[in-house]
Short mmCIF file of C-alpha atoms in Angstrom, two decimals:
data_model
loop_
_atom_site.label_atom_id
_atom_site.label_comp_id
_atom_site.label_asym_id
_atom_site.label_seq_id
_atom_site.Cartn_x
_atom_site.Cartn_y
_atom_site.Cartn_z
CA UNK A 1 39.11 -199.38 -40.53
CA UNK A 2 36.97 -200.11 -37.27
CA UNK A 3 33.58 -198.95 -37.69
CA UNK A 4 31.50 -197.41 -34.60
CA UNK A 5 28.07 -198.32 -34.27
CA UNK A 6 24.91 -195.86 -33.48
CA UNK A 7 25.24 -196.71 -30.36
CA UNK A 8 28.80 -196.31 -29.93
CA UNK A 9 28.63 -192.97 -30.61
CA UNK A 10 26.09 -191.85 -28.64
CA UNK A 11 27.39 -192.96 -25.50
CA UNK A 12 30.48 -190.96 -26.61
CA UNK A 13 28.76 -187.69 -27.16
CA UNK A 14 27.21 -188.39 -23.62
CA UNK A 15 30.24 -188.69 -21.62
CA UNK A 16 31.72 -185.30 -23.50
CA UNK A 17 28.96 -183.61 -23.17
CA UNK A 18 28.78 -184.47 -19.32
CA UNK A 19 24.84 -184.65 -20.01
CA UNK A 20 23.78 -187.37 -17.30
CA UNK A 21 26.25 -186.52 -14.30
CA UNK A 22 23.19 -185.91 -12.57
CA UNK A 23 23.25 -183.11 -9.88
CA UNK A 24 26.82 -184.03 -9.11
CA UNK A 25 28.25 -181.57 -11.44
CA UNK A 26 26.07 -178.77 -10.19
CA UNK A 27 28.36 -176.36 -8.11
CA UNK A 28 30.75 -176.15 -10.78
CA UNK A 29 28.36 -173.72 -12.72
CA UNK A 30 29.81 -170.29 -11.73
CA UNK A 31 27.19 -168.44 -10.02
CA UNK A 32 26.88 -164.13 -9.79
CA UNK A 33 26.29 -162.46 -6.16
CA UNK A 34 24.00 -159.26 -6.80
CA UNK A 35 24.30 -156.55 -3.92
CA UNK A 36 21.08 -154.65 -3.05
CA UNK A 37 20.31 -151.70 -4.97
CA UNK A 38 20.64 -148.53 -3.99
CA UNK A 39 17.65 -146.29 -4.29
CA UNK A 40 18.27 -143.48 -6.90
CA UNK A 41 16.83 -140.95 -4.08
CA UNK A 42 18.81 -142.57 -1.08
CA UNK A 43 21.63 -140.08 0.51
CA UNK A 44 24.72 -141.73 1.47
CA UNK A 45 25.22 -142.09 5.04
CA UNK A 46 28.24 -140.56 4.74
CA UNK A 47 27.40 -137.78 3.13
CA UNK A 48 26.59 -134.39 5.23
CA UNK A 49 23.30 -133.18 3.60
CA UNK A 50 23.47 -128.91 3.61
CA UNK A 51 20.45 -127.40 4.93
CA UNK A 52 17.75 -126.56 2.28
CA UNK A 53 16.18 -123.30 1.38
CA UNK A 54 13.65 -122.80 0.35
CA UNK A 55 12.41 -119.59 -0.25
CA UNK A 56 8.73 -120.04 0.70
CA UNK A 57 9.26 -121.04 4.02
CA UNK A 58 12.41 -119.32 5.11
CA UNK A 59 12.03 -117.62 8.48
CA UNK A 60 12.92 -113.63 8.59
CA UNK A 61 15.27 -112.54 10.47
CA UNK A 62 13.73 -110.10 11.68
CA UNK A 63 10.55 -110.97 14.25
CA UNK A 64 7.25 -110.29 12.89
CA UNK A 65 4.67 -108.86 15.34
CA UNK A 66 1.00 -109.78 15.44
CA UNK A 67 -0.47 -107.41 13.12
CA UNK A 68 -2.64 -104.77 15.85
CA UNK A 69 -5.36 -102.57 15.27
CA UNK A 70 -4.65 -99.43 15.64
CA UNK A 71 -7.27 -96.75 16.15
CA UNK A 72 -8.50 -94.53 13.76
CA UNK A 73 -7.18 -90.63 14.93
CA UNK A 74 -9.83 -88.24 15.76
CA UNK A 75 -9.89 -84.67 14.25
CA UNK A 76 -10.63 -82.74 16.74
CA UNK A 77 -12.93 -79.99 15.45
CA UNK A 78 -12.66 -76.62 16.80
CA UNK A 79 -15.07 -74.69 18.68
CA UNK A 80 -18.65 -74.80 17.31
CA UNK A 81 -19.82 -71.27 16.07
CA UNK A 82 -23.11 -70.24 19.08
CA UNK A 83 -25.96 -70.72 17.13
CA UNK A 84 -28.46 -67.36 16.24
CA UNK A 85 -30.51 -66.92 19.49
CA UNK A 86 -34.25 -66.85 19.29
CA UNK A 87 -34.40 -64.95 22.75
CA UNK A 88 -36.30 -61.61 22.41
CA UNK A 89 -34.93 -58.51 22.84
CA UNK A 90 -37.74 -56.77 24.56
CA UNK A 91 -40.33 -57.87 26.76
CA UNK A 92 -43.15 -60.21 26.13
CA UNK A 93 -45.46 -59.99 28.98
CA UNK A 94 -47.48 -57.40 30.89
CA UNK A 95 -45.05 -58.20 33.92
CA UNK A 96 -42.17 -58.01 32.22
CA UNK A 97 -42.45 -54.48 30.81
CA UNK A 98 -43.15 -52.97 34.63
CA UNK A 99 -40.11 -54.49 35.65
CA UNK A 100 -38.12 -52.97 32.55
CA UNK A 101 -39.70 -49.62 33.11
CA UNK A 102 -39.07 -49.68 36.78
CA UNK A 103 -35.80 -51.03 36.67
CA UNK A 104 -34.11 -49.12 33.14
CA UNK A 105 -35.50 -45.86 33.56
CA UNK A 106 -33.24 -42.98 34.03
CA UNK A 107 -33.57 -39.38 35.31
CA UNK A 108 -36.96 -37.66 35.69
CA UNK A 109 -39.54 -38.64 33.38
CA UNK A 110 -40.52 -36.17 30.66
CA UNK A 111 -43.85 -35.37 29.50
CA UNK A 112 -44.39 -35.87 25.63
CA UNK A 113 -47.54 -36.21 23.72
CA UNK A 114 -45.32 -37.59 20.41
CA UNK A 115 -41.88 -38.13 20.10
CA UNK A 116 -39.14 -39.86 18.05
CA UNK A 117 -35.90 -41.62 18.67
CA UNK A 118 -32.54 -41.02 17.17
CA UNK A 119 -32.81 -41.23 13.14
CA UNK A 120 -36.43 -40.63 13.23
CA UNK A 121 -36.67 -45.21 13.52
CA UNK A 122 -39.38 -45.36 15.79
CA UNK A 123 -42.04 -42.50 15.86
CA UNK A 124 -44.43 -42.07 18.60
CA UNK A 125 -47.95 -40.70 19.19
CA UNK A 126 -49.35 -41.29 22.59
CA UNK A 127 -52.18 -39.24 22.89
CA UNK A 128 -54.68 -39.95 19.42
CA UNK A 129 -58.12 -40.54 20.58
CA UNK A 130 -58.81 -43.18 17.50
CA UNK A 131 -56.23 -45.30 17.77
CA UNK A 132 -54.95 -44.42 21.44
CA UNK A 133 -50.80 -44.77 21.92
CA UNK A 134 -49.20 -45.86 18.93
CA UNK A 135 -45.91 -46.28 17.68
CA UNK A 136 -44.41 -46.73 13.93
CA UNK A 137 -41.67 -47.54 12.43
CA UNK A 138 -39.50 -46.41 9.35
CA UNK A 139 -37.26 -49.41 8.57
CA UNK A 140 -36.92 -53.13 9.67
CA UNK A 141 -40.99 -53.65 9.00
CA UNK A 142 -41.31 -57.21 10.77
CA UNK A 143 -42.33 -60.42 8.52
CA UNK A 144 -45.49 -62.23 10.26
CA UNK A 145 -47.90 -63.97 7.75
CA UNK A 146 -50.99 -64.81 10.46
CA UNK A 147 -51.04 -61.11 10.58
CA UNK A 148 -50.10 -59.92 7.05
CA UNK A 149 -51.23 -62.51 5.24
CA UNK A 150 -52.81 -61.36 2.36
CA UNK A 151 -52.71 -57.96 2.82
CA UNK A 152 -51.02 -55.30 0.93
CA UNK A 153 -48.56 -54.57 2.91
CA UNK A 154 -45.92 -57.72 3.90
CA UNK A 155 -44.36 -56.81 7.61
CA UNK A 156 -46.08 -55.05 11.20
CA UNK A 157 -44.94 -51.61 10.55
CA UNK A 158 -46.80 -50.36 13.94
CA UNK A 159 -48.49 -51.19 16.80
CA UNK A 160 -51.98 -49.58 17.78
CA UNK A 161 -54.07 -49.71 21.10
CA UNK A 162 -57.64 -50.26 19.87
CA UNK A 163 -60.59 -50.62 22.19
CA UNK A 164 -57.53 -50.87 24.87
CA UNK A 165 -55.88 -53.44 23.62
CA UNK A 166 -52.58 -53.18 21.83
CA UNK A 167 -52.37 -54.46 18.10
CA UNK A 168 -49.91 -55.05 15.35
CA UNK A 169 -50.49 -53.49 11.86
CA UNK A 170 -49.82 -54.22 8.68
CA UNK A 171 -49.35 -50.57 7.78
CA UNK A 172 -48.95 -48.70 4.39
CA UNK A 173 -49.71 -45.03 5.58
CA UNK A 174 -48.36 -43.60 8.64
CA UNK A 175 -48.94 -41.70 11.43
CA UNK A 176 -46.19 -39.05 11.18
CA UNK A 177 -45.88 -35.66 11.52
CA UNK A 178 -43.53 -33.20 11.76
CA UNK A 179 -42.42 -30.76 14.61
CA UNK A 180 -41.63 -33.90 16.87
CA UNK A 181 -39.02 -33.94 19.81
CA UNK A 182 -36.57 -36.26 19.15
CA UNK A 183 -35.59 -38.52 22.35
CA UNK A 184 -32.22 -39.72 22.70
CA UNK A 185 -30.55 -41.69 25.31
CA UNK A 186 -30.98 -45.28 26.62
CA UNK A 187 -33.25 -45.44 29.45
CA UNK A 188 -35.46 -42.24 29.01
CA UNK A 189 -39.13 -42.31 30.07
CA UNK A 190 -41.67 -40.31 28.70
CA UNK A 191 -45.27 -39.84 30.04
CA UNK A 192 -48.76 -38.41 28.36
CA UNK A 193 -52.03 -39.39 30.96
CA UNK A 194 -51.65 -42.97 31.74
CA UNK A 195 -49.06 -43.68 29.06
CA UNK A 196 -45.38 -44.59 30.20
CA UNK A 197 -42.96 -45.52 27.27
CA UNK A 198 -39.06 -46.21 28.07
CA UNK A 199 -36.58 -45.20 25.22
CA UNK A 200 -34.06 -47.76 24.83
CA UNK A 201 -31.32 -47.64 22.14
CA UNK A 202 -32.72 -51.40 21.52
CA UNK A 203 -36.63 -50.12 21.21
CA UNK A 204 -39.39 -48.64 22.33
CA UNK A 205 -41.45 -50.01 25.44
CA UNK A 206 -44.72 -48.35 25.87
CA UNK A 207 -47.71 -49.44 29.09
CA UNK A 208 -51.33 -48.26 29.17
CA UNK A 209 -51.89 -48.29 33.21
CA UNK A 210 -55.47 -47.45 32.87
CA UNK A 211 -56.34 -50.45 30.06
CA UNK A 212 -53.37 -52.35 31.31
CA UNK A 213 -52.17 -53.53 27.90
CA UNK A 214 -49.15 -52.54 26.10
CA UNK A 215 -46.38 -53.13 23.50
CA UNK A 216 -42.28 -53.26 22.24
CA UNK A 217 -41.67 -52.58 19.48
CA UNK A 218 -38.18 -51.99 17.52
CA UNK A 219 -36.59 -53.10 13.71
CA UNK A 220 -37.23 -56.95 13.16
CA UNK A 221 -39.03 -57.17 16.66
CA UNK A 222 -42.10 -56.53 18.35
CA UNK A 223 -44.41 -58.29 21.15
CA UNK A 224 -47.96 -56.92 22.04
CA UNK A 225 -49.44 -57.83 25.74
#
């Protein structure tokens, strides 16, 4: 039997092996093409992609208008009750009561020394030396504190003309009497000396031409000039 040497066989095991063809040998390694990957979120080209929608920013169908202010409605409240008048009912001046006697009177004046109107309210006595022409009422006694403050008696229950000047009192007793003529009528004057007093359904209006003072007086009313 032929022996091989070390040698021998290693040049063998070269050439099988083809280990030192050098580069020659090279293209006859089989080689892989790789194609570019498609992205996982890519959409094929040919692919129609259906509208999204999405429900937060889907349009109505229906227009929306600019959101207006519209102005608060009005109740109209109806017509304010008048307000309690303050205006007197009888005169206030001097001035004023000629004009009322002048103008209101009625008929012929009749001559009475004391008198009363309808329901014995206002009482009359023109002719008292003490307290000259005086008139008093029965009901509607008039509140006034700077006059009846204090006293015993709480509302002007008749006026006086003292030392010629007319006066409100604070009265508790009266000046009453019976037997007098009652004077109906709106617009009657009655005369005693130099004392002229118009009846009025409204009150009693009475002038002193010789001291030139005077007086209304009537329920819840009376002025003094």
């Amino acid at each position: 039997m032929r022996s091989f040497g070390t040698a021998t066989v290693l040049i063998m095991l070269l050439v099988l092996t083809g280990c030192g063809s050098g580069g020659d040998d090279a293209d006859d390694v089989p080689t892989i093409t790789t194609r570019p990957s498609v992205s996982a979120t890519s959409t094929p080209t040919s692919a129609t992609s259906a509208p999204s929608t999405d429900a937060t920013t889907e349009t109505s169908s229906t227009p929306t208008l600019p959101a207006t202010s519209e102005p608060t409605p009005t109740e109209t409240a109806g017509p304010s009750p008048e307000p309690p008048t303050d205006d007197p009912v009888g005169p206030t001046t001097y001035r004023e009561a000629q004009a009322r006697l002048n103008d209101r009177s009625t008929g012929e004046p009749v001559t009475r020394a004391r008198f009363t109107t309808p329901d014995d309210v206002v009482y009359c006595l023109l002719d008292d030396p003490v307290i000259g022409p005086a008139c008093e009422l029965r009901r509607g006694f008039i509140k006034d504190a700077e006059v009846c403050g204090g006293g015993t008696a709480d509302g002007v229950g008749r006026i006086e003309t003292f030392e010629d000047r007319a006066r409100p009192v604070c009265n508790t007793d009266t000046i009453r009497e019976p037997g007098a003529d009652e004077i109906a009528g709106d617009g009657v004057l009655a005369v005693s000396g130099d004392v002229r007093c118009l009846v009025e359904t409204v009150g009693v209006t009475c002038l002193d031409t010789g001291a030139r003072t005077g007086f209304f007086l009537a329920p819840l009313e009376y002025h003094v000039f």
